[in-house]
Short mmCIF file of N, CA and C and ligand atoms in Angstrom, two decimals:
data_model
loop_
_atom_site.label_atom_id
_atom_site.label_comp_id
_atom_site.label_asym_id
_atom_site.label_seq_id
_atom_site.Cartn_x
_atom_site.Cartn_y
_atom_site.Cartn_z
N UNK Z 245 0.50 4.09 18.75
CA UNK Z 245 1.08 2.74 18.82
C UNK Z 245 2.61 2.84 18.87
N UNK Z 246 3.10 3.19 20.07
CA UNK Z 246 4.55 3.40 20.25
C UNK Z 246 5.34 2.11 19.97
N UNK Z 247 4.78 1.01 20.46
CA UNK Z 247 5.44 -0.30 20.26
C UNK Z 247 5.66 -0.57 18.78
N UNK Z 248 4.67 -0.18 17.99
CA UNK Z 248 4.72 -0.38 16.54
C UNK Z 248 5.88 0.41 15.94
N UNK Z 249 5.99 1.67 16.32
CA UNK Z 249 7.07 2.52 15.80
C UNK Z 249 8.44 1.93 16.11
N UNK Z 250 8.56 1.37 17.30
CA UNK Z 250 9.84 0.80 17.71
C UNK Z 250 10.24 -0.44 16.90
N UNK Z 251 9.25 -1.04 16.25
CA UNK Z 251 9.54 -2.24 15.45
C UNK Z 251 9.94 -1.91 14.01
N UNK Z 252 9.86 -0.62 13.66
CA UNK Z 252 10.23 -0.19 12.30
C UNK Z 252 11.68 0.30 12.35
N UNK Z 253 12.54 -0.47 11.71
CA UNK Z 253 13.98 -0.16 11.78
C UNK Z 253 14.40 0.66 10.55
N UNK Z 254 15.26 1.65 10.77
CA UNK Z 254 15.73 2.47 9.66
C UNK Z 254 17.12 2.03 9.21
N UNK Z 255 17.26 1.80 7.91
CA UNK Z 255 18.56 1.48 7.32
C UNK Z 255 18.98 2.64 6.42
N UNK Z 256 20.03 3.34 6.82
CA UNK Z 256 20.47 4.50 6.04
C UNK Z 256 21.33 4.04 4.86
N UNK Z 257 21.06 4.64 3.69
CA UNK Z 257 21.85 4.32 2.50
C UNK Z 257 21.40 3.06 1.79
N UNK Z 258 20.21 2.54 2.09
CA UNK Z 258 19.65 1.38 1.41
C UNK Z 258 18.35 1.78 0.74
N UNK Z 259 18.04 1.35 -0.49
CA UNK Z 259 18.89 0.55 -1.39
C UNK Z 259 19.93 1.39 -2.11
N UNK Z 260 19.89 2.73 -1.90
CA UNK Z 260 21.00 3.53 -2.42
C UNK Z 260 21.24 4.76 -1.54
N UNK Z 261 22.36 5.40 -1.76
CA UNK Z 261 22.79 6.55 -0.95
C UNK Z 261 21.70 7.62 -0.85
N UNK Z 262 21.52 8.17 0.33
CA UNK Z 262 20.56 9.25 0.51
C UNK Z 262 19.18 8.77 0.94
N UNK Z 263 18.93 7.46 0.87
CA UNK Z 263 17.62 6.93 1.25
C UNK Z 263 17.68 6.37 2.67
N UNK Z 264 16.69 6.74 3.48
CA UNK Z 264 16.52 6.14 4.80
C UNK Z 264 15.43 5.09 4.67
N UNK Z 265 15.83 3.86 4.52
CA UNK Z 265 14.87 2.78 4.26
C UNK Z 265 14.19 2.34 5.56
N UNK Z 266 12.86 2.33 5.54
CA UNK Z 266 12.09 1.92 6.72
C UNK Z 266 11.70 0.46 6.56
N UNK Z 267 12.29 -0.38 7.37
CA UNK Z 267 12.03 -1.82 7.29
C UNK Z 267 10.87 -2.18 8.22
N UNK Z 268 9.74 -2.56 7.62
CA UNK Z 268 8.53 -2.86 8.40
C UNK Z 268 8.44 -4.33 8.81
N UNK Z 269 9.40 -5.13 8.39
CA UNK Z 269 9.29 -6.58 8.63
C UNK Z 269 9.34 -6.95 10.11
N UNK Z 270 9.92 -6.06 10.94
CA UNK Z 270 9.94 -6.30 12.39
C UNK Z 270 8.53 -6.39 12.97
N UNK Z 271 7.59 -5.73 12.31
CA UNK Z 271 6.20 -5.73 12.81
C UNK Z 271 5.62 -7.15 12.80
N UNK Z 272 5.88 -7.87 11.70
CA UNK Z 272 5.29 -9.21 11.62
C UNK Z 272 6.07 -10.24 12.45
N UNK Z 273 7.19 -9.78 13.02
CA UNK Z 273 7.93 -10.67 13.93
C UNK Z 273 7.38 -10.56 15.36
N UNK Z 274 6.43 -9.63 15.55
CA UNK Z 274 5.78 -9.48 16.85
C UNK Z 274 4.28 -9.70 16.64
N UNK Z 275 3.82 -10.90 16.95
CA UNK Z 275 2.45 -11.29 16.59
C UNK Z 275 1.40 -10.41 17.27
N UNK Z 276 1.71 -9.98 18.50
CA UNK Z 276 0.73 -9.16 19.24
C UNK Z 276 0.54 -7.80 18.57
N UNK Z 277 1.67 -7.17 18.24
CA UNK Z 277 1.62 -5.85 17.60
C UNK Z 277 1.03 -5.96 16.19
N UNK Z 278 1.42 -7.00 15.47
CA UNK Z 278 0.90 -7.20 14.11
C UNK Z 278 -0.63 -7.35 14.16
N UNK Z 279 -1.10 -8.15 15.09
CA UNK Z 279 -2.53 -8.38 15.22
C UNK Z 279 -3.28 -7.09 15.56
N UNK Z 280 -2.71 -6.33 16.50
CA UNK Z 280 -3.31 -5.05 16.91
C UNK Z 280 -3.38 -4.09 15.70
N UNK Z 281 -2.28 -4.07 14.94
CA UNK Z 281 -2.21 -3.20 13.76
C UNK Z 281 -3.28 -3.59 12.72
N UNK Z 282 -3.39 -4.88 12.45
CA UNK Z 282 -4.35 -5.35 11.44
C UNK Z 282 -5.78 -5.06 11.86
N UNK Z 283 -6.07 -5.25 13.15
CA UNK Z 283 -7.42 -4.95 13.64
C UNK Z 283 -7.72 -3.46 13.47
N UNK Z 284 -6.71 -2.63 13.79
CA UNK Z 284 -6.88 -1.19 13.65
C UNK Z 284 -7.09 -0.80 12.18
N UNK Z 285 -6.25 -1.31 11.30
CA UNK Z 285 -6.35 -0.94 9.88
C UNK Z 285 -7.67 -1.45 9.28
N UNK Z 286 -8.09 -2.65 9.70
CA UNK Z 286 -9.30 -3.27 9.13
C UNK Z 286 -10.57 -2.53 9.49
N UNK Z 287 -10.54 -1.88 10.65
CA UNK Z 287 -11.77 -1.21 11.10
C UNK Z 287 -11.82 0.23 10.60
N UNK Z 288 -10.84 0.63 9.82
CA UNK Z 288 -10.78 1.98 9.30
C UNK Z 288 -11.94 2.27 8.36
N UNK Z 289 -12.41 3.52 8.43
CA UNK Z 289 -13.52 3.95 7.59
C UNK Z 289 -13.27 3.66 6.09
N UNK Z 290 -12.06 3.95 5.63
CA UNK Z 290 -11.82 3.76 4.18
C UNK Z 290 -11.85 2.29 3.76
N UNK Z 291 -11.61 1.40 4.69
CA UNK Z 291 -11.75 -0.02 4.36
C UNK Z 291 -13.24 -0.34 4.27
N UNK Z 292 -13.99 0.16 5.24
CA UNK Z 292 -15.43 -0.11 5.25
C UNK Z 292 -16.12 0.50 4.03
N UNK Z 293 -15.57 1.64 3.56
CA UNK Z 293 -16.20 2.35 2.43
C UNK Z 293 -15.90 1.74 1.06
N UNK Z 294 -15.05 0.76 1.01
CA UNK Z 294 -14.70 0.23 -0.31
C UNK Z 294 -15.17 -1.21 -0.45
N UNK Z 295 -15.41 -1.58 -1.69
CA UNK Z 295 -15.90 -2.94 -1.94
C UNK Z 295 -14.76 -3.95 -1.82
N UNK Z 296 -13.57 -3.53 -2.26
CA UNK Z 296 -12.43 -4.47 -2.29
C UNK Z 296 -11.13 -3.75 -1.97
N UNK Z 297 -10.10 -4.58 -1.73
CA UNK Z 297 -8.75 -4.07 -1.44
C UNK Z 297 -7.88 -4.35 -2.66
N UNK Z 298 -7.00 -3.40 -2.98
CA UNK Z 298 -5.96 -3.72 -3.96
C UNK Z 298 -4.62 -3.49 -3.27
N UNK Z 299 -3.82 -4.55 -3.17
CA UNK Z 299 -2.55 -4.42 -2.46
C UNK Z 299 -1.38 -4.47 -3.45
N UNK Z 300 -0.29 -3.83 -3.05
CA UNK Z 300 0.85 -3.63 -3.94
C UNK Z 300 2.02 -4.52 -3.52
N UNK Z 301 2.59 -5.20 -4.53
CA UNK Z 301 3.75 -6.08 -4.29
C UNK Z 301 4.91 -5.28 -3.70
N UNK Z 302 5.63 -5.83 -2.79
CA UNK Z 302 5.44 -7.10 -2.15
C UNK Z 302 4.98 -6.93 -0.70
N UNK Z 303 5.48 -5.90 -0.05
CA UNK Z 303 5.13 -5.76 1.37
C UNK Z 303 3.66 -5.39 1.56
N UNK Z 304 3.07 -4.79 0.53
CA UNK Z 304 1.64 -4.48 0.59
C UNK Z 304 0.79 -5.74 0.71
N UNK Z 305 1.31 -6.85 0.17
CA UNK Z 305 0.56 -8.12 0.24
C UNK Z 305 0.43 -8.60 1.69
N UNK Z 306 1.48 -8.39 2.46
CA UNK Z 306 1.51 -8.87 3.85
C UNK Z 306 0.36 -8.24 4.64
N UNK Z 307 0.26 -6.91 4.51
CA UNK Z 307 -0.75 -6.19 5.28
C UNK Z 307 -2.11 -6.29 4.60
N UNK Z 308 -2.12 -6.19 3.27
CA UNK Z 308 -3.38 -6.24 2.52
C UNK Z 308 -4.15 -7.52 2.74
N UNK Z 309 -3.47 -8.65 2.69
CA UNK Z 309 -4.21 -9.91 2.80
C UNK Z 309 -4.69 -10.15 4.24
N UNK Z 310 -3.92 -9.68 5.21
CA UNK Z 310 -4.38 -9.82 6.60
C UNK Z 310 -5.61 -8.93 6.85
N UNK Z 311 -5.59 -7.73 6.26
CA UNK Z 311 -6.75 -6.82 6.39
C UNK Z 311 -7.96 -7.43 5.67
N UNK Z 312 -7.71 -8.00 4.49
CA UNK Z 312 -8.80 -8.62 3.72
C UNK Z 312 -9.47 -9.73 4.55
N UNK Z 313 -8.66 -10.50 5.23
CA UNK Z 313 -9.18 -11.58 6.09
C UNK Z 313 -10.02 -11.00 7.23
N UNK Z 314 -9.44 -10.05 7.94
CA UNK Z 314 -10.10 -9.48 9.12
C UNK Z 314 -11.36 -8.70 8.74
N UNK Z 315 -11.29 -7.93 7.65
CA UNK Z 315 -12.42 -7.07 7.27
C UNK Z 315 -13.43 -7.82 6.39
N UNK Z 316 -13.08 -9.04 6.03
CA UNK Z 316 -13.92 -9.86 5.15
C UNK Z 316 -14.21 -9.13 3.83
N UNK Z 317 -13.12 -8.64 3.23
CA UNK Z 317 -13.22 -7.96 1.93
C UNK Z 317 -12.39 -8.76 0.92
N UNK Z 318 -12.82 -8.77 -0.34
CA UNK Z 318 -11.98 -9.42 -1.35
C UNK Z 318 -10.74 -8.58 -1.64
N UNK Z 319 -9.70 -9.23 -2.15
CA UNK Z 319 -8.46 -8.50 -2.47
C UNK Z 319 -7.96 -8.89 -3.85
N UNK Z 320 -7.51 -7.89 -4.60
CA UNK Z 320 -6.79 -8.16 -5.84
C UNK Z 320 -5.38 -7.58 -5.68
N UNK Z 321 -4.50 -7.84 -6.63
CA UNK Z 321 -3.10 -7.42 -6.43
C UNK Z 321 -2.56 -6.63 -7.62
N UNK Z 322 -1.62 -5.73 -7.31
CA UNK Z 322 -0.82 -5.05 -8.34
C UNK Z 322 0.59 -5.60 -8.20
N UNK Z 323 1.09 -6.19 -9.32
CA UNK Z 323 2.39 -6.86 -9.23
C UNK Z 323 3.41 -6.29 -10.20
N UNK Z 324 4.66 -6.59 -9.91
CA UNK Z 324 5.74 -6.17 -10.79
C UNK Z 324 5.68 -6.98 -12.09
N UNK Z 325 6.24 -6.45 -13.18
CA UNK Z 325 6.12 -7.12 -14.48
C UNK Z 325 6.65 -8.55 -14.47
N UNK Z 326 6.00 -9.38 -15.28
CA UNK Z 326 6.47 -10.76 -15.46
C UNK Z 326 5.94 -11.74 -14.43
N UNK Z 327 5.04 -11.30 -13.57
CA UNK Z 327 4.57 -12.18 -12.48
C UNK Z 327 3.15 -12.67 -12.67
N UNK Z 328 2.34 -11.91 -13.43
CA UNK Z 328 0.91 -12.26 -13.52
C UNK Z 328 0.55 -12.84 -14.88
N UNK Z 329 -0.26 -13.89 -14.89
CA UNK Z 329 -0.75 -14.44 -16.17
C UNK Z 329 -2.02 -13.71 -16.63
N UNK Z 330 -2.41 -13.97 -17.86
CA UNK Z 330 -3.67 -13.45 -18.37
C UNK Z 330 -3.53 -12.07 -18.98
N UNK Z 331 -4.69 -11.48 -19.28
CA UNK Z 331 -4.68 -10.14 -19.87
C UNK Z 331 -4.41 -9.10 -18.79
N UNK Z 332 -3.42 -8.24 -19.05
CA UNK Z 332 -2.97 -7.32 -18.01
C UNK Z 332 -3.11 -5.87 -18.44
N UNK Z 333 -3.22 -4.99 -17.43
CA UNK Z 333 -3.06 -3.57 -17.69
C UNK Z 333 -1.78 -3.15 -16.98
N UNK Z 334 -1.05 -2.20 -17.59
CA UNK Z 334 0.26 -1.85 -17.02
C UNK Z 334 0.40 -0.35 -16.84
N UNK Z 335 1.01 0.05 -15.73
CA UNK Z 335 1.31 1.45 -15.48
C UNK Z 335 2.77 1.61 -15.08
N UNK Z 336 3.35 2.79 -15.39
CA UNK Z 336 4.75 3.07 -15.03
C UNK Z 336 4.79 4.24 -14.06
N UNK Z 337 5.82 4.25 -13.23
CA UNK Z 337 5.92 5.34 -12.24
C UNK Z 337 7.36 5.49 -11.76
N UNK Z 338 7.62 6.65 -11.11
CA UNK Z 338 8.94 6.88 -10.50
C UNK Z 338 8.85 6.58 -9.01
N UNK Z 339 9.86 5.91 -8.52
CA UNK Z 339 9.94 5.56 -7.10
C UNK Z 339 10.87 6.56 -6.40
N UNK Z 340 10.81 6.61 -5.07
CA UNK Z 340 11.74 7.47 -4.32
C UNK Z 340 13.17 7.10 -4.72
N UNK Z 341 13.38 5.84 -5.11
CA UNK Z 341 14.74 5.41 -5.47
C UNK Z 341 14.75 4.59 -6.76
N UNK Z 342 14.13 5.11 -7.80
CA UNK Z 342 14.20 4.44 -9.10
C UNK Z 342 12.90 4.47 -9.88
N UNK Z 343 12.81 3.60 -10.90
CA UNK Z 343 11.60 3.52 -11.73
C UNK Z 343 11.02 2.13 -11.63
N UNK Z 344 9.71 2.01 -11.90
CA UNK Z 344 9.10 0.69 -11.84
C UNK Z 344 7.82 0.65 -12.67
N UNK Z 345 7.31 -0.56 -12.87
CA UNK Z 345 6.01 -0.75 -13.53
C UNK Z 345 5.18 -1.68 -12.66
N UNK Z 346 3.87 -1.56 -12.80
CA UNK Z 346 2.97 -2.46 -12.10
C UNK Z 346 1.91 -3.00 -13.05
N UNK Z 347 1.56 -4.25 -12.86
CA UNK Z 347 0.53 -4.92 -13.66
C UNK Z 347 -0.65 -5.29 -12.76
N UNK Z 348 -1.83 -5.23 -13.36
CA UNK Z 348 -3.04 -5.73 -12.70
C UNK Z 348 -3.77 -6.61 -13.71
N UNK Z 349 -4.36 -7.69 -13.24
CA UNK Z 349 -5.15 -8.54 -14.14
C UNK Z 349 -6.45 -7.82 -14.47
N UNK Z 350 -6.70 -7.64 -15.76
CA UNK Z 350 -7.86 -6.88 -16.21
C UNK Z 350 -9.17 -7.45 -15.67
N UNK Z 351 -9.28 -8.75 -15.74
CA UNK Z 351 -10.53 -9.40 -15.28
C UNK Z 351 -10.77 -9.22 -13.79
N UNK Z 352 -9.67 -9.28 -13.02
CA UNK Z 352 -9.79 -9.11 -11.56
C UNK Z 352 -10.26 -7.70 -11.23
N UNK Z 353 -9.66 -6.70 -11.88
CA UNK Z 353 -10.02 -5.30 -11.61
C UNK Z 353 -11.48 -5.02 -11.93
N UNK Z 354 -11.99 -5.67 -12.98
CA UNK Z 354 -13.38 -5.46 -13.41
C UNK Z 354 -14.39 -5.98 -12.39
N UNK Z 355 -13.97 -6.93 -11.55
CA UNK Z 355 -14.92 -7.61 -10.65
C UNK Z 355 -15.57 -6.70 -9.63
N UNK Z 356 -14.84 -5.67 -9.19
CA UNK Z 356 -15.36 -4.82 -8.10
C UNK Z 356 -15.41 -3.37 -8.55
N UNK Z 357 -16.26 -2.59 -7.87
CA UNK Z 357 -16.45 -1.21 -8.34
C UNK Z 357 -15.53 -0.22 -7.62
N UNK Z 358 -15.23 -0.46 -6.33
CA UNK Z 358 -14.39 0.51 -5.61
C UNK Z 358 -13.29 -0.19 -4.83
N UNK Z 359 -12.15 0.47 -4.79
CA UNK Z 359 -10.95 -0.12 -4.18
C UNK Z 359 -10.31 0.81 -3.16
N UNK Z 360 -9.80 0.20 -2.09
CA UNK Z 360 -8.88 0.92 -1.22
C UNK Z 360 -7.49 0.33 -1.51
N UNK Z 361 -6.54 1.23 -1.77
CA UNK Z 361 -5.18 0.80 -2.08
C UNK Z 361 -4.44 0.59 -0.75
N UNK Z 362 -3.83 -0.58 -0.59
CA UNK Z 362 -3.08 -0.87 0.65
C UNK Z 362 -1.62 -1.14 0.32
N UNK Z 363 -0.74 -0.43 1.03
CA UNK Z 363 0.69 -0.67 0.88
C UNK Z 363 1.36 -0.51 2.24
N UNK Z 364 2.64 -0.90 2.31
CA UNK Z 364 3.33 -0.78 3.60
C UNK Z 364 3.67 0.67 3.91
N UNK Z 365 4.04 1.43 2.86
CA UNK Z 365 4.60 2.76 3.13
C UNK Z 365 4.25 3.74 2.03
N UNK Z 366 3.94 4.97 2.44
CA UNK Z 366 3.71 6.05 1.48
C UNK Z 366 4.91 6.99 1.54
N UNK Z 367 5.60 7.12 0.40
CA UNK Z 367 6.73 8.06 0.32
C UNK Z 367 6.32 9.20 -0.61
N UNK Z 368 6.74 9.19 -1.87
CA UNK Z 368 6.35 10.26 -2.80
C UNK Z 368 4.92 10.09 -3.30
N UNK Z 369 4.40 8.88 -3.17
CA UNK Z 369 3.04 8.60 -3.65
C UNK Z 369 3.00 8.10 -5.09
N UNK Z 370 4.15 7.99 -5.74
CA UNK Z 370 4.20 7.55 -7.14
C UNK Z 370 3.62 6.16 -7.35
N UNK Z 371 3.88 5.25 -6.44
CA UNK Z 371 3.41 3.87 -6.57
C UNK Z 371 1.88 3.81 -6.49
N UNK Z 372 1.35 4.43 -5.43
CA UNK Z 372 -0.11 4.41 -5.24
C UNK Z 372 -0.80 5.17 -6.36
N UNK Z 373 -0.17 6.24 -6.84
CA UNK Z 373 -0.75 7.03 -7.92
C UNK Z 373 -0.84 6.21 -9.21
N UNK Z 374 0.17 5.38 -9.44
CA UNK Z 374 0.17 4.50 -10.61
C UNK Z 374 -1.04 3.56 -10.54
N UNK Z 375 -1.28 3.00 -9.37
CA UNK Z 375 -2.42 2.09 -9.20
C UNK Z 375 -3.73 2.85 -9.34
N UNK Z 376 -3.80 4.03 -8.74
CA UNK Z 376 -5.04 4.83 -8.81
C UNK Z 376 -5.36 5.18 -10.27
N UNK Z 377 -4.32 5.49 -11.06
CA UNK Z 377 -4.54 5.82 -12.48
C UNK Z 377 -5.09 4.61 -13.23
N UNK Z 378 -4.53 3.44 -12.95
CA UNK Z 378 -5.02 2.22 -13.62
C UNK Z 378 -6.48 1.94 -13.25
N UNK Z 379 -6.81 2.20 -12.00
CA UNK Z 379 -8.19 2.00 -11.54
C UNK Z 379 -9.12 2.96 -12.30
N UNK Z 380 -8.70 4.23 -12.38
CA UNK Z 380 -9.52 5.26 -13.04
C UNK Z 380 -9.67 4.97 -14.53
N UNK Z 381 -8.55 4.64 -15.16
CA UNK Z 381 -8.57 4.37 -16.62
C UNK Z 381 -9.50 3.20 -16.97
N UNK Z 382 -9.75 2.35 -15.98
CA UNK Z 382 -10.62 1.20 -16.22
C UNK Z 382 -12.01 1.40 -15.61
N UNK Z 383 -12.33 2.67 -15.41
CA UNK Z 383 -13.67 3.06 -14.94
C UNK Z 383 -14.06 2.43 -13.60
N UNK Z 384 -13.07 2.33 -12.74
CA UNK Z 384 -13.34 1.88 -11.39
C UNK Z 384 -12.96 3.03 -10.46
N UNK Z 385 -13.31 2.90 -9.15
CA UNK Z 385 -13.23 4.03 -8.23
C UNK Z 385 -12.25 3.72 -7.09
N UNK Z 386 -11.38 4.68 -6.79
CA UNK Z 386 -10.49 4.53 -5.63
C UNK Z 386 -11.12 5.24 -4.44
N UNK Z 387 -11.43 4.49 -3.39
CA UNK Z 387 -12.07 5.13 -2.23
C UNK Z 387 -11.06 5.62 -1.21
N UNK Z 388 -9.80 5.19 -1.33
CA UNK Z 388 -8.79 5.69 -0.40
C UNK Z 388 -7.48 4.93 -0.50
N UNK Z 389 -6.52 5.45 0.24
CA UNK Z 389 -5.19 4.81 0.34
C UNK Z 389 -4.89 4.62 1.81
N UNK Z 390 -4.48 3.41 2.17
CA UNK Z 390 -4.16 3.11 3.56
C UNK Z 390 -2.79 2.46 3.63
N UNK Z 391 -1.88 3.08 4.39
CA UNK Z 391 -0.54 2.50 4.54
C UNK Z 391 -0.20 2.37 6.03
N UNK Z 392 0.78 1.54 6.31
CA UNK Z 392 1.23 1.41 7.69
C UNK Z 392 2.06 2.64 8.05
N UNK Z 393 3.00 3.00 7.17
CA UNK Z 393 3.92 4.12 7.44
C UNK Z 393 3.72 5.21 6.40
N UNK Z 394 3.89 6.45 6.83
CA UNK Z 394 3.87 7.59 5.90
C UNK Z 394 5.09 8.47 6.19
N UNK Z 395 5.86 8.78 5.15
CA UNK Z 395 7.00 9.68 5.30
C UNK Z 395 6.51 11.09 5.01
N UNK Z 396 6.21 11.83 6.09
CA UNK Z 396 5.52 13.11 5.96
C UNK Z 396 6.26 14.13 5.10
N UNK Z 397 7.59 14.16 5.19
CA UNK Z 397 8.32 15.23 4.49
C UNK Z 397 8.25 15.09 2.97
N UNK Z 398 7.87 13.91 2.48
CA UNK Z 398 7.76 13.75 1.02
C UNK Z 398 6.39 14.19 0.49
N UNK Z 399 5.47 14.49 1.40
CA UNK Z 399 4.17 15.09 1.05
C UNK Z 399 3.37 14.32 -0.01
N UNK Z 400 3.55 13.01 -0.03
CA UNK Z 400 2.87 12.18 -1.02
C UNK Z 400 1.36 12.31 -0.99
N UNK Z 401 0.80 12.48 0.20
CA UNK Z 401 -0.67 12.48 0.34
C UNK Z 401 -1.34 13.60 -0.46
N UNK Z 402 -0.60 14.70 -0.69
CA UNK Z 402 -1.24 15.86 -1.32
C UNK Z 402 -1.49 15.69 -2.81
N UNK Z 403 -0.96 14.63 -3.41
CA UNK Z 403 -1.23 14.44 -4.83
C UNK Z 403 -2.55 13.71 -5.09
N UNK Z 404 -3.19 13.23 -4.02
CA UNK Z 404 -4.40 12.42 -4.21
C UNK Z 404 -5.68 13.21 -3.92
N UNK Z 405 -6.73 12.86 -4.68
CA UNK Z 405 -8.03 13.51 -4.45
C UNK Z 405 -8.97 12.57 -3.71
N UNK Z 406 -8.41 11.55 -3.05
CA UNK Z 406 -9.22 10.65 -2.22
C UNK Z 406 -8.58 10.59 -0.83
N UNK Z 407 -9.29 10.09 0.18
CA UNK Z 407 -8.75 10.06 1.54
C UNK Z 407 -7.48 9.20 1.66
N UNK Z 408 -6.52 9.70 2.41
CA UNK Z 408 -5.26 8.99 2.64
C UNK Z 408 -5.09 8.82 4.14
N UNK Z 409 -4.86 7.60 4.59
CA UNK Z 409 -4.68 7.34 6.02
C UNK Z 409 -3.43 6.50 6.23
N UNK Z 410 -2.72 6.80 7.32
CA UNK Z 410 -1.56 5.98 7.67
C UNK Z 410 -1.54 5.82 9.19
N UNK Z 411 -0.90 4.78 9.64
CA UNK Z 411 -0.91 4.49 11.08
C UNK Z 411 0.30 5.15 11.77
N UNK Z 412 1.47 5.04 11.16
CA UNK Z 412 2.68 5.65 11.73
C UNK Z 412 3.18 6.75 10.81
N UNK Z 413 3.18 7.98 11.33
CA UNK Z 413 3.65 9.12 10.52
C UNK Z 413 5.04 9.51 11.01
N UNK Z 414 6.00 9.43 10.07
CA UNK Z 414 7.39 9.70 10.46
C UNK Z 414 7.88 10.96 9.74
P1 AMP T 547 6.42 5.99 -3.26
O1 AMP T 547 5.94 5.52 -4.59
O2 AMP T 547 7.54 6.99 -3.37
O3 AMP T 547 5.30 6.48 -2.37
O4 AMP T 547 7.08 4.74 -2.54
C1 AMP T 547 6.29 3.79 -1.92
C2 AMP T 547 6.72 2.40 -2.24
O5 AMP T 547 8.13 2.25 -2.27
C3 AMP T 547 6.23 1.44 -1.19
O6 AMP T 547 5.81 0.25 -1.87
C4 AMP T 547 7.42 1.19 -0.30
O7 AMP T 547 7.52 -0.17 0.02
C5 AMP T 547 8.63 1.64 -1.11
N1 AMP T 547 9.44 2.67 -0.43
C6 AMP T 547 9.67 3.93 -0.87
N2 AMP T 547 10.47 4.61 -0.05
C7 AMP T 547 10.74 3.77 0.98
C8 AMP T 547 11.50 3.90 2.19
N3 AMP T 547 12.15 5.02 2.51
N4 AMP T 547 11.55 2.83 3.01
C9 AMP T 547 10.90 1.67 2.69
N5 AMP T 547 10.17 1.50 1.59
C10 AMP T 547 10.09 2.53 0.73
#
């Protein structure tokens, strides 16, 4: 999907020095490419193999909910602290450019047995690993990780013991 790659713009030094930030928002500004991408991601084996999707705030929501619609799968969310009501489970992780925490609603996670994690981009894998740990700790199963972009040199995929798929490998 060459057209897709061309819509991902790189911002050097954002959000801090040394980071090449991949801005995926150009994809949703092109409805044809966005639609093609969602159809491709939705028909992926790891989506079919899982009962539900868990998407990660915030750009993961854009792709996750469109895939949920197309694949007719339920979706739950992992959000940054202070955003979700109810009883929560929390995990902490290191980001390529900082630290963060993610919350999941306990009741929502309990509803389904297996999850595919959906996010915009895989870098070090710390974010997805945080979600996978929360899934495991709550006796649920991660069937895979699916992202739009993967930064190959950070080798994030090798930390996971489940299938990892990405559409654009940079
Ligand atoms: P990581 O936990 O290192 O795999 O980072 C993945 C998460 O951080 C995703 O939610 C991305 O949105 C964001 N992220 C990390 N590095 C970048 C980057 N170079 N460009 C854009 N987003 C990034």
